[in-house]
Tab-separated table of C-alpha atoms in Angstrom:
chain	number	residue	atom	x	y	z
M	235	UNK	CA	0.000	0.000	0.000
M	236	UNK	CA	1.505	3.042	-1.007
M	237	UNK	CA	1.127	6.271	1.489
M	238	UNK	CA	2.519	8.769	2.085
M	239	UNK	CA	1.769	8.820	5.997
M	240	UNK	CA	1.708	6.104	7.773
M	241	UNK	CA	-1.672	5.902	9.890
M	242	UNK	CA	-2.133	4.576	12.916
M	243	UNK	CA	-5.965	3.486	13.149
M	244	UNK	CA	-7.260	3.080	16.678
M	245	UNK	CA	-10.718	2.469	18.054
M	246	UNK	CA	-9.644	3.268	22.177
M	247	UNK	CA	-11.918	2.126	24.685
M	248	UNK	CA	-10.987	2.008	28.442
M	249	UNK	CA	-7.235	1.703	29.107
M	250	UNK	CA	-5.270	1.265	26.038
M	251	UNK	CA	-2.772	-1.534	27.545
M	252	UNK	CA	-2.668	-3.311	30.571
M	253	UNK	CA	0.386	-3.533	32.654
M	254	UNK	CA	0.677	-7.086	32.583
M	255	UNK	CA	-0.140	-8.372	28.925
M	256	UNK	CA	-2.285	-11.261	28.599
M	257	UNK	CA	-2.831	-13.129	25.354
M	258	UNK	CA	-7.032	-13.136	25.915
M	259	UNK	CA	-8.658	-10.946	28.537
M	260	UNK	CA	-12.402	-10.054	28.888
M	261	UNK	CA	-14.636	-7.962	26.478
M	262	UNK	CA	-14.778	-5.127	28.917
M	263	UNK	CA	-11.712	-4.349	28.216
M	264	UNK	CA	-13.321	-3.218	24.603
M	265	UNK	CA	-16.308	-1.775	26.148
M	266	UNK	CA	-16.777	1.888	27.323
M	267	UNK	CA	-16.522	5.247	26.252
M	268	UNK	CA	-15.723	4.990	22.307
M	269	UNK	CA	-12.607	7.385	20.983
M	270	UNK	CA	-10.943	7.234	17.870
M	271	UNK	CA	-7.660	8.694	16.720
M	272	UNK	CA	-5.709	9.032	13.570
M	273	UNK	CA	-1.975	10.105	14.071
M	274	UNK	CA	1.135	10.042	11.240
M	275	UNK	CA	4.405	8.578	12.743
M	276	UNK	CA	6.445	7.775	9.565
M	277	UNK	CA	7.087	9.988	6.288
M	278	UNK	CA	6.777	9.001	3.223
M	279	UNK	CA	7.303	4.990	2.368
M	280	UNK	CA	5.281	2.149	2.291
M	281	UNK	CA	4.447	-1.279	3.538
M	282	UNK	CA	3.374	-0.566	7.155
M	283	UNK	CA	2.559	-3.542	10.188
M	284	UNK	CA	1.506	-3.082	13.190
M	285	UNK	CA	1.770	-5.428	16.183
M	286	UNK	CA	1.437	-5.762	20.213
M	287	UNK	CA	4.784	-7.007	21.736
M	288	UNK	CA	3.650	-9.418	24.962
M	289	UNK	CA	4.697	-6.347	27.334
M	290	UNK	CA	2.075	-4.459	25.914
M	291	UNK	CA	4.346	-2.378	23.775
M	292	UNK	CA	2.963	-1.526	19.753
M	293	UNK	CA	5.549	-2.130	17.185
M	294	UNK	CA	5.137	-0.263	13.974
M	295	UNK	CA	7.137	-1.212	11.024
M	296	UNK	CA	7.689	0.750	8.147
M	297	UNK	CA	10.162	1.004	4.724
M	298	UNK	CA	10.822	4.594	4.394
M	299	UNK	CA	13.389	4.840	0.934
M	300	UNK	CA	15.515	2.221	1.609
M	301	UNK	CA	15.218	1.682	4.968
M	302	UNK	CA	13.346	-0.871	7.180
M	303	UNK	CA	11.815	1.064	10.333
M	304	UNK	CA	10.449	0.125	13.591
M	305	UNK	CA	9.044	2.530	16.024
M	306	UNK	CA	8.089	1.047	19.844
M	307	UNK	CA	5.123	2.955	21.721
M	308	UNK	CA	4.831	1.937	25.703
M	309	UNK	CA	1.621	3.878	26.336
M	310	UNK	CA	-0.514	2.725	23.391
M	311	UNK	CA	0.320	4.723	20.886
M	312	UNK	CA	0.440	8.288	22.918
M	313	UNK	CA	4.067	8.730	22.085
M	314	UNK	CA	7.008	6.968	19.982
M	315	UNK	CA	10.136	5.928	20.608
M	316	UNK	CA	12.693	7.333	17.605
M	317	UNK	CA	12.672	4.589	14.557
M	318	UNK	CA	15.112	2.137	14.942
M	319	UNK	CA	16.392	0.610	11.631
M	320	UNK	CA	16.727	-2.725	11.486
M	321	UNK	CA	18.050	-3.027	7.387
M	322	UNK	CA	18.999	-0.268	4.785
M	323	UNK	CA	19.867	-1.261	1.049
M	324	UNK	CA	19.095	-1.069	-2.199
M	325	UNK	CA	15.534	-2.536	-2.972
M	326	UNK	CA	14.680	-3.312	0.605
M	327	UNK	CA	11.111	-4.806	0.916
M	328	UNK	CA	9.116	-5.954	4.099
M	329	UNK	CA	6.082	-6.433	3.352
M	330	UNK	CA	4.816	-7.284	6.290
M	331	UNK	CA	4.120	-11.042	8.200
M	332	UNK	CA	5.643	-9.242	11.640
M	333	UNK	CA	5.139	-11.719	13.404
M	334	UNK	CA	4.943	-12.235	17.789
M	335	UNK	CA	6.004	-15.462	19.678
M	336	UNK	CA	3.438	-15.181	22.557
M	337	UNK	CA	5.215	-18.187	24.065
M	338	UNK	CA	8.672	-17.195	23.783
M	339	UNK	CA	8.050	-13.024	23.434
M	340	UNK	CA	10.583	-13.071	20.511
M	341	UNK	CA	9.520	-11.103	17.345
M	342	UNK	CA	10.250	-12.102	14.027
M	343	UNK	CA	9.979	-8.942	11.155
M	344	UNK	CA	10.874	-10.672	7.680
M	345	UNK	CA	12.899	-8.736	5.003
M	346	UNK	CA	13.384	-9.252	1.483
M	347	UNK	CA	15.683	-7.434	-1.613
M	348	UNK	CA	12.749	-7.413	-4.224
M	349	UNK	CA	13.374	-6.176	-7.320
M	350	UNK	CA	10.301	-5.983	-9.128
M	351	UNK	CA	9.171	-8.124	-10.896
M	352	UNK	CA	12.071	-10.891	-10.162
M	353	UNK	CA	11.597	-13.268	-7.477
M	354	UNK	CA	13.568	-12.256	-4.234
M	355	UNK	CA	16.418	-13.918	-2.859
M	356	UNK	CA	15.407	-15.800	-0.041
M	357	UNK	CA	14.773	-13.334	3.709
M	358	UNK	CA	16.622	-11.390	6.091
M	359	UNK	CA	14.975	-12.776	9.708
M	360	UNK	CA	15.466	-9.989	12.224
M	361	UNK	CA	14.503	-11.256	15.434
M	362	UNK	CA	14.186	-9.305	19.294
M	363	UNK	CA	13.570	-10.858	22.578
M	364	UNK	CA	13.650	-8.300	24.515
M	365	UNK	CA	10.387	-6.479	22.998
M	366	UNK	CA	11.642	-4.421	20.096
M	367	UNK	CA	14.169	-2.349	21.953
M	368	UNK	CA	17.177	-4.663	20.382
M	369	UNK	CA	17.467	-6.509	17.113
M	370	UNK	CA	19.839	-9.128	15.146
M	371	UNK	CA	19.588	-11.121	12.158
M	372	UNK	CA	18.428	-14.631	13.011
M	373	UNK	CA	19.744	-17.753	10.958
M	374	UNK	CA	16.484	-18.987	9.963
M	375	UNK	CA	15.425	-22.336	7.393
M	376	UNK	CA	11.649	-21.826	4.802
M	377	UNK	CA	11.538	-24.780	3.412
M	378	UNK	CA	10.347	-24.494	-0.216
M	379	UNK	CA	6.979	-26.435	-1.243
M	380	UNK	CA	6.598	-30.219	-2.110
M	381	UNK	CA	7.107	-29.091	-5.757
M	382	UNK	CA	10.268	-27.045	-4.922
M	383	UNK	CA	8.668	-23.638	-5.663
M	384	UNK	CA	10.657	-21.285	-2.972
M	385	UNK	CA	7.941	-18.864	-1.568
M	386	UNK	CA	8.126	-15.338	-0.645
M	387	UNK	CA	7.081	-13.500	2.157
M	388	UNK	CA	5.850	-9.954	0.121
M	389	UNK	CA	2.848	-8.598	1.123
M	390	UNK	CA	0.803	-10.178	3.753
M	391	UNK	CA	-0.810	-9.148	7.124
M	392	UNK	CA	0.873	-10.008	10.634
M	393	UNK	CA	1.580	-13.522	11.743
M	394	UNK	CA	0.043	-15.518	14.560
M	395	UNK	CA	0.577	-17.951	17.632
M	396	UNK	CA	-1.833	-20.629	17.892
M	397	UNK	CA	-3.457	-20.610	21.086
M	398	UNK	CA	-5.261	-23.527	21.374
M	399	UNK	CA	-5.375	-27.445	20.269
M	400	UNK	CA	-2.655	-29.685	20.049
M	401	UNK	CA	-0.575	-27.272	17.758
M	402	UNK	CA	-0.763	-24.542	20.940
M	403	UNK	CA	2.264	-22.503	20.562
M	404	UNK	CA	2.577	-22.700	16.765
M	405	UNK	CA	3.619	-19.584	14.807
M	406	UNK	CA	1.599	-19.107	11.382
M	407	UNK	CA	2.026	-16.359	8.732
M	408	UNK	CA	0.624	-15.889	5.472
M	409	UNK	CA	3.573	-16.089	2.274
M	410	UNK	CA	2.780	-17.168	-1.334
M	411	UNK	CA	4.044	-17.841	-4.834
M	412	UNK	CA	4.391	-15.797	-7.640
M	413	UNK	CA	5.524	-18.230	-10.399
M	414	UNK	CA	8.946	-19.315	-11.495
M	415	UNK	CA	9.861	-15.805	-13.329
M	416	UNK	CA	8.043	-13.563	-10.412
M	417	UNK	CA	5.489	-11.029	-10.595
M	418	UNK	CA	4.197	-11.280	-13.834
M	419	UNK	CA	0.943	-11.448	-15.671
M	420	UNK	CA	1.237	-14.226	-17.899
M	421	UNK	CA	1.909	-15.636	-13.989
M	422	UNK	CA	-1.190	-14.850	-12.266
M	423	UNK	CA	-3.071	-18.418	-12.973
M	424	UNK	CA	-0.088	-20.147	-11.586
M	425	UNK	CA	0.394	-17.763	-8.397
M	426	UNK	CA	-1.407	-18.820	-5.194
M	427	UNK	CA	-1.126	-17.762	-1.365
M	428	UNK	CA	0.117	-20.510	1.261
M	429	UNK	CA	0.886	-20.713	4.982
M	430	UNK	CA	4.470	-21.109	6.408
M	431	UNK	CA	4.681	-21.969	10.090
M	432	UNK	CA	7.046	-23.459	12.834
M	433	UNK	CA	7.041	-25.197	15.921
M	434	UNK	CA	10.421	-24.631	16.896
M	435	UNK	CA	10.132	-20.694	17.969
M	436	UNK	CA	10.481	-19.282	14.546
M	437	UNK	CA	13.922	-20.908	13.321
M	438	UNK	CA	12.501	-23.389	10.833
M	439	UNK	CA	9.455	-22.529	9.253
M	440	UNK	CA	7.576	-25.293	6.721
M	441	UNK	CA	4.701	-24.895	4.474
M	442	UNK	CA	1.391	-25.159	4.103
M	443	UNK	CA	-0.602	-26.837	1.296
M	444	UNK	CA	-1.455	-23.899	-1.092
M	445	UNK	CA	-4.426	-21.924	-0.395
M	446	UNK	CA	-7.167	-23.644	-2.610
M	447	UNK	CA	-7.658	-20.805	-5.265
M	448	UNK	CA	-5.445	-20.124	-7.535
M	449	UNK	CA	-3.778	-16.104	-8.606
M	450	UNK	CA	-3.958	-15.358	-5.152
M	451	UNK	CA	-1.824	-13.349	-2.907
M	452	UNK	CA	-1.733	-10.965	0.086
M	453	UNK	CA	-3.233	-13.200	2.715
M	454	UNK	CA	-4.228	-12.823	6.366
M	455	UNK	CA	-4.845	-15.407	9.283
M	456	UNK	CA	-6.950	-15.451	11.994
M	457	UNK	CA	-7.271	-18.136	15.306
M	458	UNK	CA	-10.787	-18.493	16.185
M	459	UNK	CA	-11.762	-19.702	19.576
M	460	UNK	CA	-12.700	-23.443	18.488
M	461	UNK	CA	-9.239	-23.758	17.064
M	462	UNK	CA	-10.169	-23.121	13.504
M	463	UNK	CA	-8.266	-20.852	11.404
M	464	UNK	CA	-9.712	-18.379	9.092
M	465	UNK	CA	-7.694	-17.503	5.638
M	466	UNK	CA	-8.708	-14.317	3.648
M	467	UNK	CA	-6.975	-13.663	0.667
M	468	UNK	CA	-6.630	-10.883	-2.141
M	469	UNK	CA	-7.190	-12.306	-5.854
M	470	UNK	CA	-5.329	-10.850	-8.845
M	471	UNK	CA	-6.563	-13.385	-11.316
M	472	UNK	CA	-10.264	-15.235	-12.133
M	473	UNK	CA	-10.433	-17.785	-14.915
M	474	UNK	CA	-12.584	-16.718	-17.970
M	475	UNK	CA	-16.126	-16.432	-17.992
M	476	UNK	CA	-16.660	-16.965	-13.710
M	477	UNK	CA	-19.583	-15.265	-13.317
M	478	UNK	CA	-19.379	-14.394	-9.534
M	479	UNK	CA	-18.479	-10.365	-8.461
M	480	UNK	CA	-14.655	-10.652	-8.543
M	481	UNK	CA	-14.143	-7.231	-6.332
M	482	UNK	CA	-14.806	-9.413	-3.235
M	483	UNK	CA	-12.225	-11.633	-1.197
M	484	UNK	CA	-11.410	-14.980	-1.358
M	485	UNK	CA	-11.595	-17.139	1.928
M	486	UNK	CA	-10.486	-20.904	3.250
M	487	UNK	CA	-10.276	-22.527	6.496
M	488	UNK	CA	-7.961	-24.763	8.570
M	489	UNK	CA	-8.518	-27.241	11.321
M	490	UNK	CA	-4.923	-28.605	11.532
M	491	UNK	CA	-3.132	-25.600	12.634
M	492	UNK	CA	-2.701	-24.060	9.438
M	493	UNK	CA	-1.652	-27.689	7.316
M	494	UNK	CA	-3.852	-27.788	4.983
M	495	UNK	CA	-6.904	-25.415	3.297
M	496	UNK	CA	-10.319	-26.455	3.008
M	497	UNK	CA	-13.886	-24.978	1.762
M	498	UNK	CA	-13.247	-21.830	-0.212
M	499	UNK	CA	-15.185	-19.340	-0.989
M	500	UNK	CA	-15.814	-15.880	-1.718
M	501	UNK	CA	-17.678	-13.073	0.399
M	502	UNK	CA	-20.611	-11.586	-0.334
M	503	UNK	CA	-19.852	-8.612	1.863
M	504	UNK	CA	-15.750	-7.526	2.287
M	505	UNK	CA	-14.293	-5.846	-0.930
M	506	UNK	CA	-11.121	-7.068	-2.448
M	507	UNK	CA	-10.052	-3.160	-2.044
M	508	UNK	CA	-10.177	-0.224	-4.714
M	509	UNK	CA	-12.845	-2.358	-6.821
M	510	UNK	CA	-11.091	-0.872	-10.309
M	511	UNK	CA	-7.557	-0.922	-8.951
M	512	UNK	CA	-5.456	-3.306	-11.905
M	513	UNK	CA	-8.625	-5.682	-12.912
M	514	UNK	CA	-11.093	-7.140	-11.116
M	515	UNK	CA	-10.299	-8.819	-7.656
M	516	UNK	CA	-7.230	-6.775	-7.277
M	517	UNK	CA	-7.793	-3.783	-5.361
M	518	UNK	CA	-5.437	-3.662	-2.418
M	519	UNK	CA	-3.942	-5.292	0.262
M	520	UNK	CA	-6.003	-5.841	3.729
M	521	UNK	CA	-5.946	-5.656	7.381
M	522	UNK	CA	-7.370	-8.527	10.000
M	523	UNK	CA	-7.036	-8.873	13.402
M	524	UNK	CA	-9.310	-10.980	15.772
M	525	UNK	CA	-9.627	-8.832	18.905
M	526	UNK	CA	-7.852	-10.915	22.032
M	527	UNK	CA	-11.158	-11.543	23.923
M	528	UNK	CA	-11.419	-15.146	25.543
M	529	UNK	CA	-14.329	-16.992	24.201
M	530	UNK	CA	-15.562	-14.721	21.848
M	531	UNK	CA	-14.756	-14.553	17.845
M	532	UNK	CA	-14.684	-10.764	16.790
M	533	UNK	CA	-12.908	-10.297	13.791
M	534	UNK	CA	-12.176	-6.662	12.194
M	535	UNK	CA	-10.899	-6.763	8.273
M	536	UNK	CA	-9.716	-3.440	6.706
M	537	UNK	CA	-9.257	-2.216	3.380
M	538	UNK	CA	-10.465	0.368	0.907
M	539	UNK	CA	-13.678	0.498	-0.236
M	540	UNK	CA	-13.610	2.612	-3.421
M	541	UNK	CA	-15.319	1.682	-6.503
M	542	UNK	CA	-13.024	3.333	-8.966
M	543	UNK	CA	-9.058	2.916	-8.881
M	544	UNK	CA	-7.797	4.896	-6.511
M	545	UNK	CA	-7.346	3.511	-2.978
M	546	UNK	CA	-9.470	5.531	-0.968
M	547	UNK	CA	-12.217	5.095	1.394
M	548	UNK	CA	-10.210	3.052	3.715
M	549	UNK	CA	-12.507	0.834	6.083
M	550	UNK	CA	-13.471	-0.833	8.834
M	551	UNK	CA	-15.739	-4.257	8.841
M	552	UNK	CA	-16.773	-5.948	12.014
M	553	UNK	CA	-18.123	-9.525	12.358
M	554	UNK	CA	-19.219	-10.723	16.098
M	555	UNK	CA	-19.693	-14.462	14.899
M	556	UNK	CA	-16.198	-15.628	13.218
M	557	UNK	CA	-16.693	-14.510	10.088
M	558	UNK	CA	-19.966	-15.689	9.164
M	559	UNK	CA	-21.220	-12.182	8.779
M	560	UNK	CA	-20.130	-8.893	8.811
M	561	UNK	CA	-22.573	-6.835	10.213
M	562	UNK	CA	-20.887	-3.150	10.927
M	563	UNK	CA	-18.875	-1.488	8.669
M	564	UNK	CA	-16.995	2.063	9.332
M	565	UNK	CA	-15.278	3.913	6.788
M	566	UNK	CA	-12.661	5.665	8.812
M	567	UNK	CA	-10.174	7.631	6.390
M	568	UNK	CA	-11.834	9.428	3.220
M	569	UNK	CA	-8.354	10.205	1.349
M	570	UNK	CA	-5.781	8.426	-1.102
């Protein structure tokens, strides 16, 4: 997503963070007076993530020319710690998959040298354990698919830990495949998103079975409280003559940790983004998040909503039920 700000979106109710993080709390902690804020903490760049740290610290990431940024907040985004650059070269791309070991604390921010449209050379891990205020490169294995295609980690929303089920602990991010030659058109019916995750605290990471729709990319995860994971993907590519509304997203589901993808499908409600953005079903990447309340499966998704081109209309989509429907929807910036 190109910007030239990047935005912090907050709906604030009650305290922001709690002294003592814990990884599900109770929906009171959501409930109260409602506030919203907008404030710019990076220039101009791209490729923004934004995750909690398990001391309650919010880690914003950011490539700003080429340089990869983090910024640390202790008081919920009130005030920010000076970015701290974790990479700078040529062609620098993290786009993001930041990613939070809620067993171990560590945090994992993936970096690649991407130049468009070639495939990139396999990531830069930079890894912290002490909550984002130190960083190192971490020797880390991906191990390519079961038909050798080496996957990149461009352009996807945060990672996860699984929290419940025999794979409790897991890590899980979204990654995907362009195609042997990259980022090309005549590769979009060959491209597809997949999974990578690891059990042994982000050092090896092996993948997924592909998401089960082909010319996708840009893919987010989400834990529900039953153990089921939820997979919502971008599309850049629909085979001729499909007759369904190809401005919506794609989405799958797990129920072995994030092995395999089953039942897809598209929405009927959440927009693939800027509806006339490239072609049809390839408006933008998106934003999910299912908010940390125990027992409960509130998801938010986030993207634009413009009907034209231009990315615009950038908003917010609530379901209260895991995903079956999305009943609230707040747009909650108007501009580019």
């Amino acid at each position: 997503m190109n910007s030239k700000t990047l935005l912090l979106l907050a709906f604030i109710s009650g305290p922001l963070i709690p002294q003592v993080f814990s990884a599900e709390g109770q929906l009171s902690s959501f409930q109260g007076e409602a506030k919203f804020a907008i404030e710019g903490i990076y220039g101009k760049g791209r490729q923004p993530n934004v995750v909690v740290a398990m001391d309650g610290t919010v880690l914003a990431t950011f490539v700003s020319g080429e340089a990869l940024l983090v910024r640390r907040s202790e008081d919920g985004g009130k005030t920010w710690g000076a970015p701290i650059i974790l990479g700078k070269y040529k062609h620098i791309f993290s786009g993001g998959g930041v990613t939070v070991d809620e067993t171990s604390g560590g945090i994992f921010v993936f970096a690649e040298k991407y130049r468009w449209p070639a495939n990139p050379p396999p990531p830069t891990v930079y890894q912290s354990g002490d909550h984002g205020r130190t960083w190192q490169v971490q020797e880390t294995v991906i191990h390519p698919t079961k038909s050798g295609h080496r996957l990149t980690m461009h352009m996807a929303e945060h990672g996860i830990t699984l929290r419940r089920g025999k794979h409790k602990g897991r890590l899980l991010r979204p990654a995907r495949f362009y195609g042997k030659t990259g980022d090309r058109r005549e590769n979009f019916p060959k491209m597809y998103n997949i999974a990578i995750y690891s059990d042994d605290g982000g050092k090896t990471w092996f993948p997924s079975s592909p998401f089960p729709v082909m010319g996708t990319g840009e893919g987010c995860v989400a834990e529900l409280s039953d153990g089921r994971i939820y997979y919502d993907s971008r599309r850049h590519w629909d085979p001729p003559g499909s007759k369904y509304d190809r401005s919506m997203r794609w989405h799958a589901w797990s129920d072995d940790g994030g092995v395999t993808w089953k039942e897809p499908a598209i929405s009927k409600v959440l927009p693939d983004g800027a509806r006339g953005s490239i072609g049809g079903g390839s408006g933008c990447m998106a934003g999910l998040v299912r908010l940390p309340v125990k027992d409960r499966d509130i998801l938010l998704y986030s993207s634009c909503d413009s009907q034209g081109g231009d990315r615009k209309d950038v908003s917010v989509w609530a379901s209260f039920d895991g995903a079956k429907t999305w009943p609230v929807k707040r747009r909650v910036y108007k501009g580019p």
